[in-house]
């Protein structure tokens, strides 16, 4: 009888597995979008107080994302692998770039943050590669990390006035070139360490959009096509602005 009670207690203490498109997932995304909208609207309406405060909050969350994510992973019972101890996933790099873009307002960093944040990190919120669900600490740090990047990607054009450079294709092309550079580096690192950075070696364990892009390595080609299309679509809203201003030149 004691063994039965002990087994039941252990089951209750085990963290729940994260399920994509569950009510927990959808409610969390909705709450994150609400908070992000409040921050951006406040920043646009109060440029003397709310704007620098929002910039500081987003920059802090981006630049410290790897630190608080590492702390959360350290609370897990299972041993960590290199995939979770080295900051080489695209969203890890995007967080550093986004924090730098918010503080420095360098055009190249704003450019990468905009395209990577809204084309790649946003997809990570739709189909998270997440092991544990609410209320595990990794659940909170994952969504904080990724919403901070998306928030920065929205803040840069809406509050900082960044626009794609003229001619219209230059900014998406540069972002795509950097993505390819990352994928090459991730592939080399995966070969050397047996990791799966950028999901270049194989799809994530959780269900994701990658599952519908074909088997390895063909889904990498799909990556390229989809990234190019999304980068172009993200450029279209600013074409009219570029025609009137001549674009942004670094």
Tab-separated table of C-alpha atoms in Angstrom:
chain	number	residue	atom	x	y	z
A	1	UNK	CA	0.000	0.000	0.000
A	2	UNK	CA	2.854	2.370	0.847
A	3	UNK	CA	4.415	1.685	-2.550
A	4	UNK	CA	1.144	2.597	-4.278
A	5	UNK	CA	0.920	5.930	-2.414
A	6	UNK	CA	4.581	6.666	-3.165
A	7	UNK	CA	4.065	5.930	-6.849
A	8	UNK	CA	1.015	8.193	-6.939
A	9	UNK	CA	2.955	11.006	-5.250
A	10	UNK	CA	5.780	10.671	-7.745
A	11	UNK	CA	3.355	10.893	-10.657
A	12	UNK	CA	1.818	14.048	-9.250
A	13	UNK	CA	5.263	15.631	-8.832
A	14	UNK	CA	6.294	14.869	-12.404
A	15	UNK	CA	5.997	17.918	-14.682
A	16	UNK	CA	3.351	17.698	-17.369
A	17	UNK	CA	4.438	17.320	-20.972
A	18	UNK	CA	3.803	20.324	-23.178
A	19	UNK	CA	1.126	19.762	-25.835
A	20	UNK	CA	1.082	21.980	-28.917
A	21	UNK	CA	-2.262	23.773	-29.495
A	22	UNK	CA	-3.539	22.759	-26.059
A	23	UNK	CA	-5.629	25.242	-24.092
A	24	UNK	CA	-2.541	26.092	-22.027
A	25	UNK	CA	-0.563	26.851	-25.177
A	26	UNK	CA	-3.281	28.988	-26.770
A	27	UNK	CA	-4.026	30.943	-23.584
A	28	UNK	CA	-0.332	31.640	-23.065
A	29	UNK	CA	0.089	32.931	-26.621
A	30	UNK	CA	-3.008	35.097	-26.232
A	31	UNK	CA	-1.720	36.520	-22.923
A	32	UNK	CA	1.712	37.180	-24.446
A	33	UNK	CA	0.187	38.981	-27.429
A	34	UNK	CA	-1.936	41.109	-25.106
A	35	UNK	CA	1.038	42.163	-22.982
A	36	UNK	CA	3.100	42.877	-26.088
A	37	UNK	CA	0.332	45.033	-27.588
A	38	UNK	CA	-0.021	46.999	-24.345
A	39	UNK	CA	3.717	47.689	-24.270
A	40	UNK	CA	3.875	48.778	-27.915
A	41	UNK	CA	0.784	50.980	-27.749
A	42	UNK	CA	2.085	52.613	-24.571
A	43	UNK	CA	5.475	53.202	-26.182
A	44	UNK	CA	3.906	54.886	-29.218
A	45	UNK	CA	1.659	57.112	-27.103
A	46	UNK	CA	4.235	58.115	-24.497
A	47	UNK	CA	7.564	58.579	-26.243
A	48	UNK	CA	9.224	60.323	-23.309
A	49	UNK	CA	8.426	57.760	-20.600
A	50	UNK	CA	6.911	54.523	-21.886
A	51	UNK	CA	9.082	54.242	-25.023
A	52	UNK	CA	12.493	54.169	-23.273
A	53	UNK	CA	11.033	51.967	-20.534
A	54	UNK	CA	9.678	49.477	-23.079
A	55	UNK	CA	12.995	49.527	-24.920
A	56	UNK	CA	14.857	48.819	-21.679
A	57	UNK	CA	12.523	45.978	-20.653
A	58	UNK	CA	12.686	44.256	-24.048
A	59	UNK	CA	16.461	44.699	-24.279
A	60	UNK	CA	16.934	43.272	-20.780
A	61	UNK	CA	14.716	40.254	-21.491
A	62	UNK	CA	16.530	39.587	-24.774
A	63	UNK	CA	20.079	39.993	-23.496
A	64	UNK	CA	19.464	37.889	-20.380
A	65	UNK	CA	17.360	35.234	-22.137
A	66	UNK	CA	20.111	32.639	-22.264
A	67	UNK	CA	20.895	33.175	-18.581
A	68	UNK	CA	17.400	32.720	-17.224
A	69	UNK	CA	16.725	29.881	-19.674
A	70	UNK	CA	19.848	28.082	-18.418
A	71	UNK	CA	18.699	28.497	-14.842
A	72	UNK	CA	15.312	27.022	-15.723
A	73	UNK	CA	16.901	24.030	-17.478
A	74	UNK	CA	19.138	23.452	-14.452
A	75	UNK	CA	16.022	22.701	-12.390
A	76	UNK	CA	15.193	19.704	-14.603
A	77	UNK	CA	15.972	16.269	-13.223
A	78	UNK	CA	17.342	14.815	-16.445
A	79	UNK	CA	20.904	15.724	-17.488
A	80	UNK	CA	21.264	18.538	-19.990
A	81	UNK	CA	22.707	17.934	-23.439
A	82	UNK	CA	24.758	20.367	-25.487
A	83	UNK	CA	21.642	21.505	-27.373
A	84	UNK	CA	20.427	23.140	-24.168
A	85	UNK	CA	23.748	24.361	-22.772
A	86	UNK	CA	25.242	26.179	-25.774
A	87	UNK	CA	23.587	29.401	-27.058
A	88	UNK	CA	23.588	28.457	-30.710
A	89	UNK	CA	19.948	27.950	-31.598
A	90	UNK	CA	18.698	30.631	-33.969
A	91	UNK	CA	16.470	32.131	-31.277
A	92	UNK	CA	19.448	32.333	-28.882
A	93	UNK	CA	21.406	34.360	-31.417
A	94	UNK	CA	18.307	36.361	-32.373
A	95	UNK	CA	17.849	37.365	-28.730
A	96	UNK	CA	21.398	38.751	-28.493
A	97	UNK	CA	20.995	40.573	-31.815
A	98	UNK	CA	17.601	41.979	-30.772
A	99	UNK	CA	18.945	43.312	-27.493
A	100	UNK	CA	21.861	44.927	-29.305
A	101	UNK	CA	19.515	46.372	-31.952
A	102	UNK	CA	17.284	47.968	-29.322
A	103	UNK	CA	20.187	49.630	-27.521
A	104	UNK	CA	22.428	50.567	-30.446
A	105	UNK	CA	19.805	51.106	-33.176
A	106	UNK	CA	22.308	49.768	-35.710
A	107	UNK	CA	20.527	49.185	-39.024
A	108	UNK	CA	21.975	45.707	-39.668
A	109	UNK	CA	20.885	44.506	-36.215
A	110	UNK	CA	17.413	46.036	-36.610
A	111	UNK	CA	17.152	44.359	-39.999
A	112	UNK	CA	17.969	40.880	-38.692
A	113	UNK	CA	15.740	41.331	-35.648
A	114	UNK	CA	12.759	42.291	-37.800
A	115	UNK	CA	13.038	39.435	-40.278
A	116	UNK	CA	14.289	36.719	-37.939
A	117	UNK	CA	11.916	37.705	-35.158
A	118	UNK	CA	8.737	37.741	-37.231
A	119	UNK	CA	9.569	34.925	-39.664
A	120	UNK	CA	11.364	32.450	-37.386
A	121	UNK	CA	10.763	33.223	-33.704
A	122	UNK	CA	7.045	33.760	-34.285
A	123	UNK	CA	6.879	30.234	-35.729
A	124	UNK	CA	8.523	28.966	-32.529
A	125	UNK	CA	5.606	30.422	-30.570
A	126	UNK	CA	3.114	28.702	-32.861
A	127	UNK	CA	4.752	25.257	-32.553
A	128	UNK	CA	7.106	25.443	-29.535
A	129	UNK	CA	9.930	22.917	-29.206
A	130	UNK	CA	9.180	22.706	-25.494
A	131	UNK	CA	9.303	19.691	-23.202
A	132	UNK	CA	7.401	20.739	-20.072
A	133	UNK	CA	4.108	22.570	-19.672
A	134	UNK	CA	2.743	24.991	-17.068
A	135	UNK	CA	3.795	25.526	-14.296
A	136	UNK	CA	7.339	24.292	-14.967
A	137	UNK	CA	9.952	27.054	-14.963
A	138	UNK	CA	11.135	26.221	-18.494
A	139	UNK	CA	7.600	26.925	-19.700
A	140	UNK	CA	7.779	30.519	-18.444
A	141	UNK	CA	11.332	31.177	-19.638
A	142	UNK	CA	10.632	29.765	-23.114
A	143	UNK	CA	7.678	32.065	-23.763
A	144	UNK	CA	9.373	35.064	-22.129
A	145	UNK	CA	12.463	34.533	-24.301
A	146	UNK	CA	10.554	34.207	-27.570
A	147	UNK	CA	7.960	36.917	-26.905
A	148	UNK	CA	10.799	39.328	-26.052
A	149	UNK	CA	12.304	38.761	-29.519
A	150	UNK	CA	8.951	39.157	-31.280
A	151	UNK	CA	8.252	42.254	-29.202
A	152	UNK	CA	11.603	43.714	-30.250
A	153	UNK	CA	10.890	42.864	-33.899
A	154	UNK	CA	7.624	44.821	-33.682
A	155	UNK	CA	9.091	47.664	-31.622
A	156	UNK	CA	11.825	48.427	-34.157
A	157	UNK	CA	9.550	49.470	-37.073
A	158	UNK	CA	6.586	50.692	-35.023
A	159	UNK	CA	8.423	52.719	-32.390
A	160	UNK	CA	11.982	53.220	-33.679
A	161	UNK	CA	11.026	54.100	-37.244
A	162	UNK	CA	13.162	51.449	-38.944
A	163	UNK	CA	12.234	50.627	-42.550
A	164	UNK	CA	13.684	48.162	-45.100
A	165	UNK	CA	16.494	49.610	-47.193
A	166	UNK	CA	16.107	50.644	-50.829
A	167	UNK	CA	16.015	48.890	-53.226
A	168	UNK	CA	13.237	46.880	-51.615
A	169	UNK	CA	14.920	43.504	-52.054
A	170	UNK	CA	18.171	44.424	-50.265
A	171	UNK	CA	17.010	43.953	-46.681
A	172	UNK	CA	15.269	40.578	-47.151
A	173	UNK	CA	18.196	39.353	-49.260
A	174	UNK	CA	20.700	40.277	-46.562
A	175	UNK	CA	18.595	38.596	-43.880
A	176	UNK	CA	18.378	35.439	-46.014
A	177	UNK	CA	22.146	35.427	-46.587
A	178	UNK	CA	22.738	35.604	-42.837
A	179	UNK	CA	20.255	32.774	-42.276
A	180	UNK	CA	22.215	30.613	-44.704
A	181	UNK	CA	25.464	31.514	-42.973
A	182	UNK	CA	23.903	30.452	-39.670
A	183	UNK	CA	22.656	27.158	-41.127
A	184	UNK	CA	26.122	26.349	-42.487
A	185	UNK	CA	27.728	27.074	-39.102
A	186	UNK	CA	25.006	25.081	-37.317
A	187	UNK	CA	25.545	22.138	-39.660
A	188	UNK	CA	29.297	22.142	-38.994
A	189	UNK	CA	28.757	22.379	-35.239
A	190	UNK	CA	26.149	19.608	-35.323
A	191	UNK	CA	28.571	17.360	-37.198
A	192	UNK	CA	31.334	18.010	-34.666
A	193	UNK	CA	29.263	17.801	-31.463
A	194	UNK	CA	26.302	15.613	-32.396
A	195	UNK	CA	23.867	18.440	-31.649
A	196	UNK	CA	20.798	19.648	-33.534
A	197	UNK	CA	21.157	23.431	-33.641
A	198	UNK	CA	18.751	25.067	-36.040
A	199	UNK	CA	17.102	21.646	-36.454
A	200	UNK	CA	19.544	21.109	-39.303
A	201	UNK	CA	20.300	17.503	-38.282
A	202	UNK	CA	16.703	16.363	-37.762
A	203	UNK	CA	13.246	17.780	-36.912
A	204	UNK	CA	12.396	18.604	-33.269
A	205	UNK	CA	10.726	15.944	-31.151
A	206	UNK	CA	7.604	18.052	-30.650
A	207	UNK	CA	5.145	18.363	-33.551
A	208	UNK	CA	6.067	21.376	-35.674
A	209	UNK	CA	5.672	22.858	-39.131
A	210	UNK	CA	8.887	21.079	-40.119
A	211	UNK	CA	6.981	17.790	-40.057
A	212	UNK	CA	5.082	18.970	-43.155
A	213	UNK	CA	8.120	20.090	-45.156
A	214	UNK	CA	9.341	16.664	-46.213
A	215	UNK	CA	12.061	14.336	-44.908
A	216	UNK	CA	15.632	15.346	-44.122
A	217	UNK	CA	17.489	16.901	-45.906
A	218	UNK	CA	14.744	18.087	-48.256
A	219	UNK	CA	13.010	20.134	-45.568
A	220	UNK	CA	16.127	22.338	-45.513
A	221	UNK	CA	15.308	23.374	-49.077
A	222	UNK	CA	11.762	24.109	-47.946
A	223	UNK	CA	13.309	26.269	-45.206
A	224	UNK	CA	14.991	28.379	-47.851
A	225	UNK	CA	11.869	28.843	-49.963
A	226	UNK	CA	9.591	29.632	-47.029
A	227	UNK	CA	12.110	32.022	-45.462
A	228	UNK	CA	12.481	33.888	-48.762
A	229	UNK	CA	8.713	34.191	-49.197
A	230	UNK	CA	8.166	35.342	-45.611
A	231	UNK	CA	10.962	37.908	-45.815
A	232	UNK	CA	9.420	39.358	-48.984
A	233	UNK	CA	5.944	39.429	-47.420
A	234	UNK	CA	7.348	41.225	-44.383
A	235	UNK	CA	8.862	43.823	-46.720
A	236	UNK	CA	5.673	44.573	-48.669
A	237	UNK	CA	3.990	46.785	-46.021
A	238	UNK	CA	6.909	49.222	-46.182
A	239	UNK	CA	7.286	49.537	-49.963
A	240	UNK	CA	5.114	52.637	-50.167
A	241	UNK	CA	7.138	54.263	-47.387
A	242	UNK	CA	10.375	53.405	-49.180
A	243	UNK	CA	9.164	55.052	-52.405
A	244	UNK	CA	8.551	58.311	-50.609
A	245	UNK	CA	11.696	58.374	-48.461
A	246	UNK	CA	14.223	56.469	-50.541
A	247	UNK	CA	14.708	53.839	-47.845
A	248	UNK	CA	17.100	53.680	-44.943
A	249	UNK	CA	20.807	53.701	-45.609
A	250	UNK	CA	23.249	52.446	-42.976
